[in-house]
Short mmCIF file of C-alpha atoms in Angstrom, two decimals:
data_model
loop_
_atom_site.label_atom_id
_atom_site.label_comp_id
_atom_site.label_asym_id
_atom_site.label_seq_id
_atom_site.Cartn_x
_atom_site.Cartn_y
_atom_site.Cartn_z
CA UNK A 1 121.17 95.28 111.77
CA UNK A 2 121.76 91.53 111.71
CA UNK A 3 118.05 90.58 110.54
CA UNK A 4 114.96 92.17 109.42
CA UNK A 5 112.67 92.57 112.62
CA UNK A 6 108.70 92.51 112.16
CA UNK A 7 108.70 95.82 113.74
CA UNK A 8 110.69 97.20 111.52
CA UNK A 9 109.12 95.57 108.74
CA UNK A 10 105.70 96.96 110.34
CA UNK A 11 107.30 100.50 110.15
CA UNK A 12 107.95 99.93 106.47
CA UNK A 13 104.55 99.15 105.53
CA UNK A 14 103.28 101.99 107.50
CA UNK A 15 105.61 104.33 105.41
CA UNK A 16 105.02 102.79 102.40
CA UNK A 17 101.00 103.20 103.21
CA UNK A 18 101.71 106.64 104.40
CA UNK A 19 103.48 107.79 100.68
CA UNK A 20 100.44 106.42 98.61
CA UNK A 21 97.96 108.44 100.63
CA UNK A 22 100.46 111.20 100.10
CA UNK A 23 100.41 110.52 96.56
CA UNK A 24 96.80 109.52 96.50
CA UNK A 25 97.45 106.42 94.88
CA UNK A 26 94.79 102.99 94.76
CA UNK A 27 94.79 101.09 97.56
CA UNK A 28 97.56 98.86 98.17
CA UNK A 29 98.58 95.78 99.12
CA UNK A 30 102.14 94.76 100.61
CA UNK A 31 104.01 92.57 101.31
CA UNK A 32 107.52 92.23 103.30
CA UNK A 33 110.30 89.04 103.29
CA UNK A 34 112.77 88.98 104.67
CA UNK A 35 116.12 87.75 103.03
CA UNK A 36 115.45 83.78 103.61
CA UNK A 37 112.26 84.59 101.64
CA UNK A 38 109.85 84.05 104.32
CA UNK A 39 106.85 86.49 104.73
CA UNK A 40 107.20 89.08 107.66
CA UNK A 41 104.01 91.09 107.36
CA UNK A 42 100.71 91.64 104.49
CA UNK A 43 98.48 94.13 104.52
CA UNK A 44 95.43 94.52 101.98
CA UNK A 45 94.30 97.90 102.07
CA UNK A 46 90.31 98.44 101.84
CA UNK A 47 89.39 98.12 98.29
CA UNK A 48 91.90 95.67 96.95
CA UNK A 49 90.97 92.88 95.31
CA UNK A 50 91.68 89.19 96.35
CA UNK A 51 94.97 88.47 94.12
CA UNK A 52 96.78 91.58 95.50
CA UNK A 53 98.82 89.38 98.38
CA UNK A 54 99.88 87.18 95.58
CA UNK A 55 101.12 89.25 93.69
CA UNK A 56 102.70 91.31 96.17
CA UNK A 57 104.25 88.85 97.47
CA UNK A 58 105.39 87.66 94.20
CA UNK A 59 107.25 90.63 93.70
CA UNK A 60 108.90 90.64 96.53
CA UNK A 61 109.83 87.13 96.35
CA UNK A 62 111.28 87.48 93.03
CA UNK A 63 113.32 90.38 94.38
CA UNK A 64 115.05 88.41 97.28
CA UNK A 65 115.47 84.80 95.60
CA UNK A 66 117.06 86.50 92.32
CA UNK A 67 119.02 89.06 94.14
CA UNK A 68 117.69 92.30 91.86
CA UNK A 69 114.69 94.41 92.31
CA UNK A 70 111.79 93.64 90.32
CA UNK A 71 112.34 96.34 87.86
CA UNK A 72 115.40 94.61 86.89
CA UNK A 73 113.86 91.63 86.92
CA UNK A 74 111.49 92.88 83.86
CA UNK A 75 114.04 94.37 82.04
CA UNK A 76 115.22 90.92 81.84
CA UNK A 77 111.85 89.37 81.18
CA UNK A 78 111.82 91.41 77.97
CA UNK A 79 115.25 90.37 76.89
CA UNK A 80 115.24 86.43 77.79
CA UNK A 81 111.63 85.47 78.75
CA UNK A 82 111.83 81.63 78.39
CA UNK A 83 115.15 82.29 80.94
CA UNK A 84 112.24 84.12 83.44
CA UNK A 85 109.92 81.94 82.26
CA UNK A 86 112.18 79.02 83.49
CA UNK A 87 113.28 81.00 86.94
CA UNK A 88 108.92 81.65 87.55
CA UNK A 89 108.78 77.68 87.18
CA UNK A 90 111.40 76.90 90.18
CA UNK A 91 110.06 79.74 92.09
CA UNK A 92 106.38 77.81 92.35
CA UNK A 93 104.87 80.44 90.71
CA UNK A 94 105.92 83.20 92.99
CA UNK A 95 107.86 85.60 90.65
CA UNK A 96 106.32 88.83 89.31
CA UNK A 97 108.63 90.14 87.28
CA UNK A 98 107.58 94.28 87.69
CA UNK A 99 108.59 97.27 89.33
CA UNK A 100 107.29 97.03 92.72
CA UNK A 101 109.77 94.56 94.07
CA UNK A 102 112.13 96.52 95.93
CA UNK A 103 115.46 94.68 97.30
CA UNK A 104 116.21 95.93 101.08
CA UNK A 105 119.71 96.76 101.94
CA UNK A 106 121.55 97.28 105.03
CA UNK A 107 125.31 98.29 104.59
CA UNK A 108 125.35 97.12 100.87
CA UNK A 109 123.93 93.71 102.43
CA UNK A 110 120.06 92.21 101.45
CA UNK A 111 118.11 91.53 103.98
CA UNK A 112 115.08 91.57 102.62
CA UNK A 113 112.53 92.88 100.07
CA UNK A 114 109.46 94.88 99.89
CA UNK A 115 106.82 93.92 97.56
CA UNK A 116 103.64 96.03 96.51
CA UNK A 117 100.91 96.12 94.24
CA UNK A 118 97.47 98.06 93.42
CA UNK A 119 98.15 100.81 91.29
CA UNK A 120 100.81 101.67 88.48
CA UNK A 121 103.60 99.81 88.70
CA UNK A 122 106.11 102.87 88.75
CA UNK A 123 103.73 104.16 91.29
CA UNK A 124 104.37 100.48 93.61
CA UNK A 125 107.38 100.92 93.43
CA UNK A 126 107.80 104.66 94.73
CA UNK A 127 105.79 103.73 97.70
CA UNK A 128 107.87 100.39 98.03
CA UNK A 129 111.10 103.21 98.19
CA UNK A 130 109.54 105.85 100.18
CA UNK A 131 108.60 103.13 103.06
CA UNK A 132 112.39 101.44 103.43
CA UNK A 133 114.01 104.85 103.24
CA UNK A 134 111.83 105.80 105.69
CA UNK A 135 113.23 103.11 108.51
CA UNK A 136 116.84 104.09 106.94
CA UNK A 137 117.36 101.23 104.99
CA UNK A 138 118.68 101.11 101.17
CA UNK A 139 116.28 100.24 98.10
CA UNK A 140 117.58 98.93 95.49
CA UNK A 141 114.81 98.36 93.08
CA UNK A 142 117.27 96.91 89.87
#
């Protein structure tokens, strides 16, 4: 794969949708860039509230312009948040530092990130997972 297609991004989200009904998890939102940072699809599930996309997308975003997975990307808050503090402030705003934001691989190579929100964050993430391993791609969530 040279790039991420929106179908295949589509097929993520569906997965991703797919393993939270499995899991019976809160409705979702999520988000998909791909590895310039630009959004391929959003989806709001019923029920979520109105600063899911941002968030979702904030994830992911954090994910593909840092080059780690959310999760890592926390770890890191709690060790040097004015350094986090300082990347959130170049990003615009757009960097959630918590699982959720999951790094999308191809042969060891990023190119993109999947980004979800609504329910625990552990929980985001699993779905975030279950819906690129489902269109055999790599997550790597840090």
């Amino acid at each position: 794969m040279t790039a991420l297609s929106l179908e295949t991004a589509r097929r993520i989200v569906a997965a991703a949708r797919a393993k939270a009904r499995e899991l019976g998890l809160k409705p979702l939102t999520v988000a998909v860039l791909d590895a310039g940072g630009d959004l391929l699809v959003l989806e709001r599930e019923d029920g979520g509230s109105p600063m899911r996309p941002a968030v979702a997308i904030g994830k992911a975003n954090g994910a593909v312009q840092m080059g780690v997975g959310s999760r890592a990307l926390w770890k890191r808050a709690e060790e040097q948040p004015y350094f986090i503090n300082a990347m959130n402030t170049l990003a615009g705003g757009s960097l959630v530092p918590v699982p959720g934001g999951v790094l999308i691989r191809d042969g060891g190579r990023v190119v993109g990130a999947v980004g979800i929100t609504g329910d625990t964050s552990d929980n985001d993430e699993a779905a975030a997972v279950a819906g690129i391993a489902a269109v055999g791609l790599a997550a790597d969530g840090g």
